[in-house]
PDB file of C-alpha atoms in Angstrom:
ATOM      1  CA  GLU A   1     -24.041 -26.292  64.886  1.00  0.00           C
ATOM      2  CA  THR A   2     -21.609 -23.451  64.265  1.00  0.00           C
ATOM      3  CA  GLY A   3     -21.919 -21.724  67.625  1.00  0.00           C
ATOM      4  CA  VAL A   4     -23.826 -18.806  66.119  1.00  0.00           C
ATOM      5  CA  THR A   5     -27.575 -18.882  66.686  1.00  0.00           C
ATOM      6  CA  GLN A   6     -30.050 -16.693  64.849  1.00  0.00           C
ATOM      7  CA  THR A   7     -33.715 -16.150  65.636  1.00  0.00           C
ATOM      8  CA  PRO A   8     -36.223 -16.155  64.145  1.00  0.00           C
ATOM      9  CA  ARG A   9     -35.380 -18.388  61.201  1.00  0.00           C
ATOM     10  CA  HIS A  10     -38.302 -17.007  59.220  1.00  0.00           C
ATOM     11  CA  LEU A  11     -40.026 -13.655  59.506  1.00  0.00           C
ATOM     12  CA  VAL A  12     -42.830 -12.124  57.481  1.00  0.00           C
ATOM     13  CA  MET A  13     -43.544  -8.492  58.179  1.00  0.00           C
ATOM     14  CA  GLY A  14     -45.550  -5.667  56.741  1.00  0.00           C
ATOM     15  CA  MET A  15     -43.928  -2.480  55.585  1.00  0.00           C
ATOM     16  CA  THR A  16     -45.154  -0.571  58.628  1.00  0.00           C
ATOM     17  CA  ASN A  17     -44.091  -3.160  61.199  1.00  0.00           C
ATOM     18  CA  LYS A  18     -41.189  -3.022  63.622  1.00  0.00           C
ATOM     19  CA  LYS A  19     -39.368  -6.266  64.239  1.00  0.00           C
ATOM     20  CA  SER A  20     -35.923  -7.417  65.306  1.00  0.00           C
ATOM     21  CA  LEU A  21     -33.539 -10.158  64.327  1.00  0.00           C
ATOM     22  CA  LYS A  22     -31.421 -11.652  67.074  1.00  0.00           C
ATOM     23  CA  CYS A  23     -28.018 -13.272  66.948  1.00  0.00           C
ATOM     24  CA  GLU A  24     -26.055 -14.931  69.722  1.00  0.00           C
ATOM     25  CA  GLN A  25     -22.580 -16.433  69.487  1.00  0.00           C
ATOM     26  CA  HIS A  26     -21.173 -18.961  71.936  1.00  0.00           C
ATOM     27  CA  LEU A  27     -17.624 -18.899  70.641  1.00  0.00           C
ATOM     28  CA  GLY A  28     -16.067 -16.166  72.732  1.00  0.00           C
ATOM     29  CA  HIS A  29     -15.474 -14.052  69.656  1.00  0.00           C
ATOM     30  CA  ASN A  30     -14.908 -10.310  69.708  1.00  0.00           C
ATOM     31  CA  ALA A  31     -16.310  -9.324  66.333  1.00  0.00           C
ATOM     32  CA  MET A  32     -19.817  -9.766  64.970  1.00  0.00           C
ATOM     33  CA  TYR A  33     -21.294  -9.057  61.554  1.00  0.00           C
ATOM     34  CA  TRP A  34     -24.572  -8.688  59.707  1.00  0.00           C
ATOM     35  CA  TYR A  35     -24.673  -9.724  56.055  1.00  0.00           C
ATOM     36  CA  LYS A  36     -27.547  -9.540  53.590  1.00  0.00           C
ATOM     37  CA  GLN A  37     -27.873 -12.234  50.951  1.00  0.00           C
ATOM     38  CA  SER A  38     -30.194 -11.579  48.014  1.00  0.00           C
ATOM     39  CA  ALA A  39     -30.661 -13.804  44.997  1.00  0.00           C
ATOM     40  CA  LYS A  40     -27.967 -13.421  42.321  1.00  0.00           C
ATOM     41  CA  LYS A  41     -26.009 -10.891  44.359  1.00  0.00           C
ATOM     42  CA  PRO A  42     -22.842 -11.145  46.432  1.00  0.00           C
ATOM     43  CA  LEU A  43     -23.204 -11.219  50.161  1.00  0.00           C
ATOM     44  CA  GLU A  44     -23.469  -7.636  51.271  1.00  0.00           C
ATOM     45  CA  LEU A  45     -21.631  -6.665  54.417  1.00  0.00           C
ATOM     46  CA  MET A  46     -23.982  -4.444  56.379  1.00  0.00           C
ATOM     47  CA  PHE A  47     -22.497  -3.869  59.817  1.00  0.00           C
ATOM     48  CA  VAL A  48     -19.431  -4.889  61.765  1.00  0.00           C
ATOM     49  CA  TYR A  49     -19.030  -4.674  65.511  1.00  0.00           C
ATOM     50  CA  SER A  50     -15.685  -5.153  67.192  1.00  0.00           C
ATOM     51  CA  LEU A  51     -15.611  -5.285  70.979  1.00  0.00           C
ATOM     52  CA  GLU A  52     -19.185  -3.961  70.976  1.00  0.00           C
ATOM     53  CA  GLU A  53     -18.237  -0.886  68.976  1.00  0.00           C
ATOM     54  CA  ARG A  54     -19.613  -0.383  65.489  1.00  0.00           C
ATOM     55  CA  VAL A  55     -16.675  -0.164  63.122  1.00  0.00           C
ATOM     56  CA  GLU A  56     -18.380  -0.561  59.777  1.00  0.00           C
ATOM     57  CA  ASN A  57     -21.610   0.709  58.329  1.00  0.00           C
ATOM     58  CA  ASN A  58     -21.693   0.188  54.592  1.00  0.00           C
ATOM     59  CA  SER A  59     -24.208   2.829  53.586  1.00  0.00           C
ATOM     60  CA  VAL A  60     -27.069   0.797  54.944  1.00  0.00           C
ATOM     61  CA  PRO A  61     -30.458   2.576  55.001  1.00  0.00           C
ATOM     62  CA  SER A  62     -31.518   3.867  58.391  1.00  0.00           C
ATOM     63  CA  ARG A  63     -34.502   1.528  58.402  1.00  0.00           C
ATOM     64  CA  PHE A  64     -31.938  -1.072  59.517  1.00  0.00           C
ATOM     65  CA  SER A  65     -30.628  -0.329  62.984  1.00  0.00           C
ATOM     66  CA  PRO A  66     -28.040  -2.613  64.631  1.00  0.00           C
ATOM     67  CA  GLU A  67     -27.494  -3.023  68.331  1.00  0.00           C
ATOM     68  CA  CYS A  68     -24.674  -4.844  70.099  1.00  0.00           C
ATOM     69  CA  PRO A  69     -25.301  -4.855  73.874  1.00  0.00           C
ATOM     70  CA  ASN A  70     -22.341  -7.158  74.561  1.00  0.00           C
ATOM     71  CA  SER A  71     -19.811  -9.202  72.620  1.00  0.00           C
ATOM     72  CA  SER A  72     -22.099 -12.240  72.492  1.00  0.00           C
ATOM     73  CA  HIS A  73     -25.287 -10.640  71.211  1.00  0.00           C
ATOM     74  CA  LEU A  74     -26.181  -8.697  68.107  1.00  0.00           C
ATOM     75  CA  PHE A  75     -29.558  -7.405  67.014  1.00  0.00           C
ATOM     76  CA  LEU A  76     -30.853  -5.965  63.784  1.00  0.00           C
ATOM     77  CA  HIS A  77     -33.883  -3.762  64.340  1.00  0.00           C
ATOM     78  CA  LEU A  78     -36.161  -3.426  61.330  1.00  0.00           C
ATOM     79  CA  HIS A  79     -38.576  -0.568  60.729  1.00  0.00           C
ATOM     80  CA  THR A  80     -40.648   0.475  57.707  1.00  0.00           C
ATOM     81  CA  LEU A  81     -38.908  -1.916  55.368  1.00  0.00           C
ATOM     82  CA  GLN A  82     -39.467  -2.198  51.640  1.00  0.00           C
ATOM     83  CA  PRO A  83     -40.258  -5.344  49.632  1.00  0.00           C
ATOM     84  CA  GLU A  84     -36.741  -5.224  48.144  1.00  0.00           C
ATOM     85  CA  ASP A  85     -35.382  -5.763  51.645  1.00  0.00           C
ATOM     86  CA  SER A  86     -36.658  -9.331  51.507  1.00  0.00           C
ATOM     87  CA  ALA A  87     -33.583 -11.516  51.760  1.00  0.00           C
ATOM     88  CA  LEU A  88     -31.632 -13.916  53.918  1.00  0.00           C
ATOM     89  CA  TYR A  89     -29.918 -12.045  56.736  1.00  0.00           C
ATOM     90  CA  LEU A  90     -26.831 -13.761  58.041  1.00  0.00           C
ATOM     91  CA  CYS A  91     -25.119 -13.082  61.311  1.00  0.00           C
ATOM     92  CA  ALA A  92     -21.489 -14.045  61.739  1.00  0.00           C
ATOM     93  CA  SER A  93     -18.679 -13.753  64.231  1.00  0.00           C
ATOM     94  CA  SER A  94     -14.911 -14.001  64.268  1.00  0.00           C
ATOM     95  CA  GLN A  95     -12.148 -13.995  66.844  1.00  0.00           C
ATOM     96  CA  GLY A  96     -11.150 -10.471  65.953  1.00  0.00           C
ATOM     97  CA  ARG A  97     -10.360  -8.142  63.109  1.00  0.00           C
ATOM     98  CA  GLY A  98      -7.176  -6.939  61.521  1.00  0.00           C
ATOM     99  CA  PRO A  99      -4.199  -8.706  59.976  1.00  0.00           C
ATOM    100  CA  ARG A 100      -4.686 -12.119  61.461  1.00  0.00           C
ATOM    101  CA  LEU A 101      -5.962 -15.465  60.287  1.00  0.00           C
ATOM    102  CA  ASN A 102      -9.610 -15.017  61.074  1.00  0.00           C
ATOM    103  CA  THR A 103     -12.243 -17.491  60.126  1.00  0.00           C
ATOM    104  CA  ILE A 104     -15.752 -16.172  60.085  1.00  0.00           C
ATOM    105  CA  TYR A 105     -18.522 -18.347  61.521  1.00  0.00           C
ATOM    106  CA  PHE A 106     -22.047 -17.924  60.265  1.00  0.00           C
ATOM    107  CA  GLY A 107     -25.440 -18.560  61.752  1.00  0.00           C
ATOM    108  CA  GLU A 108     -28.143 -20.354  59.785  1.00  0.00           C
ATOM    109  CA  GLY A 109     -29.698 -17.068  58.751  1.00  0.00           C
ATOM    110  CA  SER A 110     -33.061 -15.374  59.112  1.00  0.00           C
ATOM    111  CA  TRP A 111     -35.309 -15.413  56.062  1.00  0.00           C
ATOM    112  CA  LEU A 112     -37.096 -12.081  55.899  1.00  0.00           C
ATOM    113  CA  THR A 113     -40.090 -11.444  53.677  1.00  0.00           C
ATOM    114  CA  VAL A 114     -41.525  -7.944  53.528  1.00  0.00           C
ATOM    115  CA  VAL A 115     -45.094  -7.776  52.266  1.00  0.00           C
TER     116      VAL A 115
ATOM    117  CA  SER B   1     -14.135  -3.403  45.721  1.00  0.00           C
ATOM    118  CA  GLN B   2     -12.512  -6.443  47.311  1.00  0.00           C
ATOM    119  CA  GLN B   3     -15.236  -8.750  46.076  1.00  0.00           C
ATOM    120  CA  GLY B   4     -14.332 -12.131  44.783  1.00  0.00           C
ATOM    121  CA  GLU B   5     -15.921 -13.251  41.573  1.00  0.00           C
ATOM    122  CA  GLU B   6     -16.503 -16.959  41.232  1.00  0.00           C
ATOM    123  CA  ASP B   7     -16.507 -18.760  37.927  1.00  0.00           C
ATOM    124  CA  PRO B   8     -18.471 -20.580  36.678  1.00  0.00           C
ATOM    125  CA  GLN B   9     -21.742 -19.401  38.176  1.00  0.00           C
ATOM    126  CA  ALA B  10     -23.163 -22.897  37.896  1.00  0.00           C
ATOM    127  CA  LEU B  11     -21.576 -26.305  37.458  1.00  0.00           C
ATOM    128  CA  SER B  12     -23.211 -29.687  37.012  1.00  0.00           C
ATOM    129  CA  ILE B  13     -21.170 -32.909  37.136  1.00  0.00           C
ATOM    130  CA  GLN B  14     -21.618 -36.632  37.634  1.00  0.00           C
ATOM    131  CA  GLU B  15     -20.819 -38.217  40.966  1.00  0.00           C
ATOM    132  CA  GLY B  16     -17.183 -39.289  41.079  1.00  0.00           C
ATOM    133  CA  GLU B  17     -15.969 -36.533  38.779  1.00  0.00           C
ATOM    134  CA  ASN B  18     -13.824 -33.640  39.915  1.00  0.00           C
ATOM    135  CA  ALA B  19     -15.242 -30.147  40.267  1.00  0.00           C
ATOM    136  CA  THR B  20     -13.163 -27.034  39.771  1.00  0.00           C
ATOM    137  CA  MET B  21     -14.304 -23.527  40.520  1.00  0.00           C
ATOM    138  CA  ASN B  22     -12.352 -20.319  40.300  1.00  0.00           C
ATOM    139  CA  CYS B  23     -12.271 -17.043  42.137  1.00  0.00           C
ATOM    140  CA  SER B  24     -10.786 -13.731  41.076  1.00  0.00           C
ATOM    141  CA  TYR B  25     -10.373 -10.676  43.254  1.00  0.00           C
ATOM    142  CA  LYS B  26      -9.237  -7.135  42.822  1.00  0.00           C
ATOM    143  CA  THR B  27      -6.812  -5.957  45.487  1.00  0.00           C
ATOM    144  CA  SER B  28      -4.185  -7.237  47.905  1.00  0.00           C
ATOM    145  CA  ILE B  29      -5.404  -9.652  50.517  1.00  0.00           C
ATOM    146  CA  ASN B  30      -4.321 -11.077  53.842  1.00  0.00           C
ATOM    147  CA  ASN B  31      -5.783 -14.480  53.079  1.00  0.00           C
ATOM    148  CA  LEU B  32      -8.484 -16.112  51.011  1.00  0.00           C
ATOM    149  CA  GLN B  33     -11.081 -18.521  52.282  1.00  0.00           C
ATOM    150  CA  TRP B  34     -13.615 -20.818  50.702  1.00  0.00           C
ATOM    151  CA  TYR B  35     -17.040 -21.390  52.154  1.00  0.00           C
ATOM    152  CA  ARG B  36     -19.894 -23.716  51.349  1.00  0.00           C
ATOM    153  CA  GLN B  37     -23.596 -22.983  51.646  1.00  0.00           C
ATOM    154  CA  ASN B  38     -26.325 -25.558  51.447  1.00  0.00           C
ATOM    155  CA  SER B  39     -29.590 -24.223  50.112  1.00  0.00           C
ATOM    156  CA  GLY B  40     -31.186 -21.764  52.536  1.00  0.00           C
ATOM    157  CA  ARG B  41     -28.585 -22.320  55.242  1.00  0.00           C
ATOM    158  CA  GLY B  42     -25.638 -20.419  56.638  1.00  0.00           C
ATOM    159  CA  LEU B  43     -22.143 -20.539  55.201  1.00  0.00           C
ATOM    160  CA  VAL B  44     -19.654 -23.052  56.497  1.00  0.00           C
ATOM    161  CA  HIS B  45     -15.911 -22.495  56.390  1.00  0.00           C
ATOM    162  CA  LEU B  46     -13.994 -25.022  54.282  1.00  0.00           C
ATOM    163  CA  ILE B  47     -10.415 -23.925  53.976  1.00  0.00           C
ATOM    164  CA  LEU B  48      -8.157 -20.904  54.376  1.00  0.00           C
ATOM    165  CA  ILE B  49      -5.065 -20.155  52.354  1.00  0.00           C
ATOM    166  CA  ARG B  50      -2.632 -17.459  53.374  1.00  0.00           C
ATOM    167  CA  SER B  51      -1.352 -14.891  50.907  1.00  0.00           C
ATOM    168  CA  ASN B  52       2.149 -16.431  51.064  1.00  0.00           C
ATOM    169  CA  GLU B  53       0.900 -19.951  50.321  1.00  0.00           C
ATOM    170  CA  ARG B  54       0.369 -21.352  46.834  1.00  0.00           C
ATOM    171  CA  GLU B  55      -1.491 -24.571  47.501  1.00  0.00           C
ATOM    172  CA  LYS B  56      -3.330 -26.214  50.346  1.00  0.00           C
ATOM    173  CA  HIS B  57      -5.124 -29.523  50.810  1.00  0.00           C
ATOM    174  CA  SER B  58      -7.874 -30.630  53.130  1.00  0.00           C
ATOM    175  CA  GLY B  59      -9.359 -34.057  52.529  1.00  0.00           C
ATOM    176  CA  ARG B  60     -10.876 -34.010  49.032  1.00  0.00           C
ATOM    177  CA  LEU B  61     -10.345 -30.274  48.720  1.00  0.00           C
ATOM    178  CA  ARG B  62      -7.403 -28.636  47.004  1.00  0.00           C
ATOM    179  CA  VAL B  63      -7.034 -24.882  46.904  1.00  0.00           C
ATOM    180  CA  THR B  64      -4.513 -22.910  44.915  1.00  0.00           C
ATOM    181  CA  LEU B  65      -3.707 -19.222  45.134  1.00  0.00           C
ATOM    182  CA  ASP B  66      -1.938 -17.081  42.559  1.00  0.00           C
ATOM    183  CA  THR B  67      -1.484 -13.621  44.020  1.00  0.00           C
ATOM    184  CA  SER B  68       0.139 -12.322  40.831  1.00  0.00           C
ATOM    185  CA  LYS B  69      -3.070 -13.086  38.951  1.00  0.00           C
ATOM    186  CA  LYS B  70      -5.284 -12.356  41.943  1.00  0.00           C
ATOM    187  CA  SER B  71      -7.018 -15.663  41.534  1.00  0.00           C
ATOM    188  CA  SER B  72      -7.738 -18.860  43.421  1.00  0.00           C
ATOM    189  CA  SER B  73      -9.215 -22.208  42.527  1.00  0.00           C
ATOM    190  CA  LEU B  74     -11.042 -24.835  44.539  1.00  0.00           C
ATOM    191  CA  LEU B  75     -10.891 -28.426  43.380  1.00  0.00           C
ATOM    192  CA  ILE B  76     -13.197 -31.039  44.857  1.00  0.00           C
ATOM    193  CA  THR B  77     -12.053 -34.515  43.908  1.00  0.00           C
ATOM    194  CA  ALA B  78     -14.247 -37.625  43.617  1.00  0.00           C
ATOM    195  CA  SER B  79     -17.406 -35.569  44.083  1.00  0.00           C
ATOM    196  CA  ARG B  80     -20.430 -36.898  45.933  1.00  0.00           C
ATOM    197  CA  ALA B  81     -24.092 -35.982  45.750  1.00  0.00           C
ATOM    198  CA  ALA B  82     -23.706 -34.463  49.219  1.00  0.00           C
ATOM    199  CA  ASP B  83     -21.266 -31.914  47.766  1.00  0.00           C
ATOM    200  CA  THR B  84     -24.208 -30.225  46.033  1.00  0.00           C
ATOM    201  CA  ALA B  85     -24.158 -26.673  47.376  1.00  0.00           C
ATOM    202  CA  SER B  86     -23.006 -23.165  46.571  1.00  0.00           C
ATOM    203  CA  TYR B  87     -19.347 -22.353  47.062  1.00  0.00           C
ATOM    204  CA  PHE B  88     -18.050 -18.897  47.855  1.00  0.00           C
ATOM    205  CA  CYS B  89     -14.617 -17.423  48.060  1.00  0.00           C
ATOM    206  CA  ALA B  90     -14.033 -14.727  50.615  1.00  0.00           C
ATOM    207  CA  THR B  91     -11.157 -12.312  50.616  1.00  0.00           C
ATOM    208  CA  ASP B  92      -9.894 -11.109  53.956  1.00  0.00           C
ATOM    209  CA  ALA B  93      -8.251  -7.740  53.711  1.00  0.00           C
ATOM    210  CA  PHE B  94      -7.258  -7.048  57.295  1.00  0.00           C
ATOM    211  CA  GLY B  95     -10.536  -7.939  58.886  1.00  0.00           C
ATOM    212  CA  GLN B  96     -12.920  -7.005  56.112  1.00  0.00           C
ATOM    213  CA  PHE B  97     -14.494 -10.117  54.620  1.00  0.00           C
ATOM    214  CA  TYR B  98     -15.870  -9.801  51.110  1.00  0.00           C
ATOM    215  CA  PHE B  99     -17.722 -12.541  49.280  1.00  0.00           C
ATOM    216  CA  GLY B 100     -18.573 -13.142  45.662  1.00  0.00           C
ATOM    217  CA  THR B 101     -21.789 -14.395  44.113  1.00  0.00           C
ATOM    218  CA  GLY B 102     -20.745 -18.022  44.396  1.00  0.00           C
ATOM    219  CA  THR B 103     -20.636 -21.113  42.211  1.00  0.00           C
ATOM    220  CA  SER B 104     -23.659 -23.370  42.390  1.00  0.00           C
ATOM    221  CA  LEU B 105     -22.470 -26.972  42.182  1.00  0.00           C
ATOM    222  CA  THR B 106     -24.825 -29.830  41.409  1.00  0.00           C
ATOM    223  CA  VAL B 107     -23.498 -33.366  41.682  1.00  0.00           C
ATOM    224  CA  ILE B 108     -25.722 -35.861  39.935  1.00  0.00           C
ATOM    225  CA  PRO B 109     -25.884 -39.329  41.533  1.00  0.00           C
TER     226      PRO B 109
END
């Protein structure tokens, strides 16, 4: 138990569906992240939120829409995805950002399959 | 890119042997961290080494950092079957965490 909880653990969706991934952290952290992990590729940083403000958006397609209603919750809204979006989506949190000794804590991930 | 590149991509050893994996990165960093990922699970933090440190130990783990070569190594001594997992280095450049593709370690009982 890392203190970062992701739901659902597995999701199968059609290309026309709308679904959401949810992440909740119980660590009192100020920064939250979405990463995408595909086979044979490095973890891709998708979004970073610091104090509920989006501070990073690494050219992610608009079919992925993040939402951070408060510092403990992070959502990833999915709409009209493509089969190549099938991957493990990892949520993470850290105490903060910037020049400090941050350790990043990951959830167990949400396996997404787009059919 | 700040991405770390782990080497080798895959490593298979007998239980009790030592496992060494390497990480290279491209630009200046604040610190470097190693993470472990069991199949299909999230990543778990193992150890952090600051940019001004050269070596750090934690249990059976030994990490070295050579900032002049922009490289780090992770040594797992007296490996166990339970060490089977993927290992990632992550470079922290002032709050941006970048990961490599990882080294897949298999420890054969």
